[in-house]
C-alpha atoms as a printed R data frame, in Angstrom:
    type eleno elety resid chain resno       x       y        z
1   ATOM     1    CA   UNK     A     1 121.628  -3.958 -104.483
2   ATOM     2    CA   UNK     A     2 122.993  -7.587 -105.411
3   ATOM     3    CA   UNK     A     3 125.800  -9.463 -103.365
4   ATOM     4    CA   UNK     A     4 127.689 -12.543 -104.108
5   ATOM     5    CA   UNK     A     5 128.360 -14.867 -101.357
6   ATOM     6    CA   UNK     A     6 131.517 -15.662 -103.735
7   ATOM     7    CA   UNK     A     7 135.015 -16.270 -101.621
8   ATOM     8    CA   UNK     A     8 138.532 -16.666 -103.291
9   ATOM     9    CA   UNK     A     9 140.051 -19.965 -102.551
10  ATOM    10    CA   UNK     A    10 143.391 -18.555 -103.060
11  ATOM    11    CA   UNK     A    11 145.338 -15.893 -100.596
12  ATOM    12    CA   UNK     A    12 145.314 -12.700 -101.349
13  ATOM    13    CA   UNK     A    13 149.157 -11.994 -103.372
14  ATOM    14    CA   UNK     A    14 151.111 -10.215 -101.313
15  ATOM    15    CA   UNK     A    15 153.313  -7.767 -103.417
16  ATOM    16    CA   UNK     A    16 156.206  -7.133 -100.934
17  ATOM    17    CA   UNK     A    17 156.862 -11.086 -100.990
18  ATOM    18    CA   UNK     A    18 156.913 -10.985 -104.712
19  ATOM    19    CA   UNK     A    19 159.125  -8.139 -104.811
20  ATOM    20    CA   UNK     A    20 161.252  -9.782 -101.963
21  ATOM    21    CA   UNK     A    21 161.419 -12.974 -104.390
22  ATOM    22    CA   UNK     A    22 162.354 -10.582 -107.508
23  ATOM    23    CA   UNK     A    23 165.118  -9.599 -105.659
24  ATOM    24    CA   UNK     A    24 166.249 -13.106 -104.603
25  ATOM    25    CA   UNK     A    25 166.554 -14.103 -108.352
26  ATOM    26    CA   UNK     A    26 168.259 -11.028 -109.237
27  ATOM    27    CA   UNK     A    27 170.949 -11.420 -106.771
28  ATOM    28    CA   UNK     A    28 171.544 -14.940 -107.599
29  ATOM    29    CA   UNK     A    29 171.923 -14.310 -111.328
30  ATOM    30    CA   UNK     A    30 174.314 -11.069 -110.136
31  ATOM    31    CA   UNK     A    31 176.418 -13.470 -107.548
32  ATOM    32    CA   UNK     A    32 176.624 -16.214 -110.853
33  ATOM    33    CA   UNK     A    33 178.484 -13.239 -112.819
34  ATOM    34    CA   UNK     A    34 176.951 -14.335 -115.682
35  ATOM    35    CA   UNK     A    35 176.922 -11.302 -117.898
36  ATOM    36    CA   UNK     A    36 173.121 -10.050 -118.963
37  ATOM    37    CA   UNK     A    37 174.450 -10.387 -122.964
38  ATOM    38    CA   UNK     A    38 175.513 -14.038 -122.220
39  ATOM    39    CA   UNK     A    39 171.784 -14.599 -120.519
40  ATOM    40    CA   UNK     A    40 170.393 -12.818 -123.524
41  ATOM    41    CA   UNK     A    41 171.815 -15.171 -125.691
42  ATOM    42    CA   UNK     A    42 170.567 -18.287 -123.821
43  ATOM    43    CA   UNK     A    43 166.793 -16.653 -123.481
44  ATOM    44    CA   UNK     A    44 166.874 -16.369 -127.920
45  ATOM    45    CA   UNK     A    45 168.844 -19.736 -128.472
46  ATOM    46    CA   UNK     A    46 166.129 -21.241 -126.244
47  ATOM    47    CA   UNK     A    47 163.367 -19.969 -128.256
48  ATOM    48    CA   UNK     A    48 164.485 -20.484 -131.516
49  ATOM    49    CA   UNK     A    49 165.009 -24.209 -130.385
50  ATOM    50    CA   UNK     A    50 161.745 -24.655 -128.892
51  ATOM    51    CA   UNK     A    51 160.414 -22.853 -132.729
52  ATOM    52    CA   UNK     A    52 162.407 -25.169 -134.889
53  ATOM    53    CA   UNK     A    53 161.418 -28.341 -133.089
54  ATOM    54    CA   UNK     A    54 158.045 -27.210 -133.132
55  ATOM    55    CA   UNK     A    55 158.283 -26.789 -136.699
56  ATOM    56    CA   UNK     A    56 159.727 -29.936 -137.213
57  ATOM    57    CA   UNK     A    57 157.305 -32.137 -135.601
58  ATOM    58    CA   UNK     A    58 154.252 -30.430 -137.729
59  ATOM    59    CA   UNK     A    59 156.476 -32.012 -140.486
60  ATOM    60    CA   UNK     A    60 158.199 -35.033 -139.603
61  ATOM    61    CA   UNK     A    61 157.115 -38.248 -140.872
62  ATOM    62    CA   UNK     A    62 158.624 -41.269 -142.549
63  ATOM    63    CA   UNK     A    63 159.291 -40.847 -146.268
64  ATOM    64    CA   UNK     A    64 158.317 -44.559 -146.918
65  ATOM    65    CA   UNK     A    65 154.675 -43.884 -145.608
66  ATOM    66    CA   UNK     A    66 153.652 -41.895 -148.687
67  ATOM    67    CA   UNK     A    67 152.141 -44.262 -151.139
68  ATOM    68    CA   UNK     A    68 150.503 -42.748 -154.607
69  ATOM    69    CA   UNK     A    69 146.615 -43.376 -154.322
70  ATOM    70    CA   UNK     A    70 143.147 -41.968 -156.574
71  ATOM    71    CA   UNK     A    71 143.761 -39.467 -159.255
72  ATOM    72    CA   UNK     A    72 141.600 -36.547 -159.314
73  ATOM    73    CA   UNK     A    73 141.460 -33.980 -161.924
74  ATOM    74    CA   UNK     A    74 141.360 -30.541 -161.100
75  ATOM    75    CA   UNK     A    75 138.217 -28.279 -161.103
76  ATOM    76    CA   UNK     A    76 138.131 -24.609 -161.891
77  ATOM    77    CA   UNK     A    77 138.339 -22.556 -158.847
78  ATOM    78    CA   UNK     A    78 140.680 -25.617 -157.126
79  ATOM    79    CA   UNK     A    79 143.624 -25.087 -154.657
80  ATOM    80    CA   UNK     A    80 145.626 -27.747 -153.330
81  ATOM    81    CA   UNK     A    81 144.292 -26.294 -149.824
82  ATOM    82    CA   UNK     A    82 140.381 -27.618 -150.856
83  ATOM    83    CA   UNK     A    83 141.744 -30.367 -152.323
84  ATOM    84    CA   UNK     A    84 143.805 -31.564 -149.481
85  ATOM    85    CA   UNK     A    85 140.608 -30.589 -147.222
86  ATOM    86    CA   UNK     A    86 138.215 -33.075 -149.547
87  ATOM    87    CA   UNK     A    87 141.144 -36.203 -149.122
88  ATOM    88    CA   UNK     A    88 143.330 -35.748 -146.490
89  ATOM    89    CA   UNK     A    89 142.939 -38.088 -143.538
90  ATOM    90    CA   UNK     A    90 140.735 -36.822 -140.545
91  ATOM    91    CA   UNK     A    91 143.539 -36.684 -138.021
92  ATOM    92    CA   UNK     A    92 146.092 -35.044 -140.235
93  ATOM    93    CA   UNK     A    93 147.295 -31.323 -140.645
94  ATOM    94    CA   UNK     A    94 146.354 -29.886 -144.108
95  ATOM    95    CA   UNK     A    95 149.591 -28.383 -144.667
96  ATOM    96    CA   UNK     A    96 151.679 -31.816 -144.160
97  ATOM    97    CA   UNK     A    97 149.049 -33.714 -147.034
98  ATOM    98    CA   UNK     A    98 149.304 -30.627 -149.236
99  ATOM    99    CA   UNK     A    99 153.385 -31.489 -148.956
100 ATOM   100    CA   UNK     A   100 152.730 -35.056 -149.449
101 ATOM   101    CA   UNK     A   101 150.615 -33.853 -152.706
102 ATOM   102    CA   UNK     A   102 153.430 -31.630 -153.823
103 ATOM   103    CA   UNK     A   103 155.979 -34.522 -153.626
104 ATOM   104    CA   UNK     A   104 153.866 -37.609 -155.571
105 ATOM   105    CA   UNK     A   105 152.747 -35.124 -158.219
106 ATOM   106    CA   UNK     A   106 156.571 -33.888 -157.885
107 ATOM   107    CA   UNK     A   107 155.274 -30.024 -157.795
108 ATOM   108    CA   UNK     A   108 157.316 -27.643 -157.156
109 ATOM   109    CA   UNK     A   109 155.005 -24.978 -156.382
110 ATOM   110    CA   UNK     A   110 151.370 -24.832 -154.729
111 ATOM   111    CA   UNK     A   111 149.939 -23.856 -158.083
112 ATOM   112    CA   UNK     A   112 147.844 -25.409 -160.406
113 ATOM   113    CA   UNK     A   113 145.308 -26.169 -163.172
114 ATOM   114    CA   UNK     A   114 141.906 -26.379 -164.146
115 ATOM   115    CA   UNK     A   115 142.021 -29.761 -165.573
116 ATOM   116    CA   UNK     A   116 145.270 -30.887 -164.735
117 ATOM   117    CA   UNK     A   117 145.557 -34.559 -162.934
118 ATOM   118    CA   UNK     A   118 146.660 -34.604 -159.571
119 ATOM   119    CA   UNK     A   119 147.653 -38.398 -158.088
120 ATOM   120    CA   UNK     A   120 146.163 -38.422 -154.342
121 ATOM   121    CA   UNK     A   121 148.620 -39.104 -151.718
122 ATOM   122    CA   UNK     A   122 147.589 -42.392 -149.609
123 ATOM   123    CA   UNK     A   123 149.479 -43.119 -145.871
124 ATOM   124    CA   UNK     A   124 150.167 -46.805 -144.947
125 ATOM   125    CA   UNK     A   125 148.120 -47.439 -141.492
C-alpha cells in the first residue's frame, strides 16, 4: 500500500458558508428590485460587448500601414491561407494578412488561381 505525505495548502470549502454567501447575493439583487429580465439583459449586452471588442482588436490596424510588396504567382493546390502562412510576418495572425492580401489585390473573395499574380502585402515597422 502507497501513501502520499501530500497536504492541501488551502482549507477545506465549507458548503454551508457558500450557500450562506449565495443567499447574501440573492437578497441583495431581490432588495435592488431589479427585475431578473432587466439583469438578463445586462448579462447578454455584456457579452456581446466583450465578443465584438474582441473581434475588433484581432482586426484593427491602421489602414496607412499596408504597403504593396513582392508579387508571387500562384501555384496549383494554393490558398490564400498557405500563402499568407509562407509571407506573413512572424508575430501576426494569419487571418488579418490574408485581409491585408484581399485588399492590395482588391479581392473580393478568398478564392483564387493557379497562375494568377497575387501582390504581397508589406507592413511599415
Amino acid at each position: 500500500m502507497r501513501y502520499s505525505t501530500y497536504q492541501s495548502i488551502y482549507e477545506p470549502v465549507n458548503s454551508e458558508a457558500v450557500k450562506s454567501n449565495i443567499g447574501h447575493v440573492k437578497r441583495l439583487f431581490a432588495d435592488a428590485k431589479i427585475p431578473t429580465w432587466m439583469l438578463k439583459l445586462i448579462m447578454v449586452s455584456l457579452i456581446i460587448f466583450v465578443g465584438c471588442s474582441t473581434v475588433l482588436t484581432v482586426f484593427a490596424g491602421d489602414e496607412g500601414d499596408v504597403l504593396p510588396g513582392g508579387k508571387i504567382a500562384v501555384s496549383q493546390g494554393e490558398t490564400l491561407w498557405s500563402i499568407s502562412l509562407e509571407h506573413k510576418p512572424e508575430n501576426m495572425d494569419t487571418r488579418v494578412y490574408i485581409e491585408a492580401m484581399k485588399k492590395v489585390n482588391q479581392l473580393e473573395s478568398t478564392s483564387i488561381q493557379a497562375g494568377q499574380v497575387l501582390i504581397l502585402p508589406q507592413f511599415t515597422p
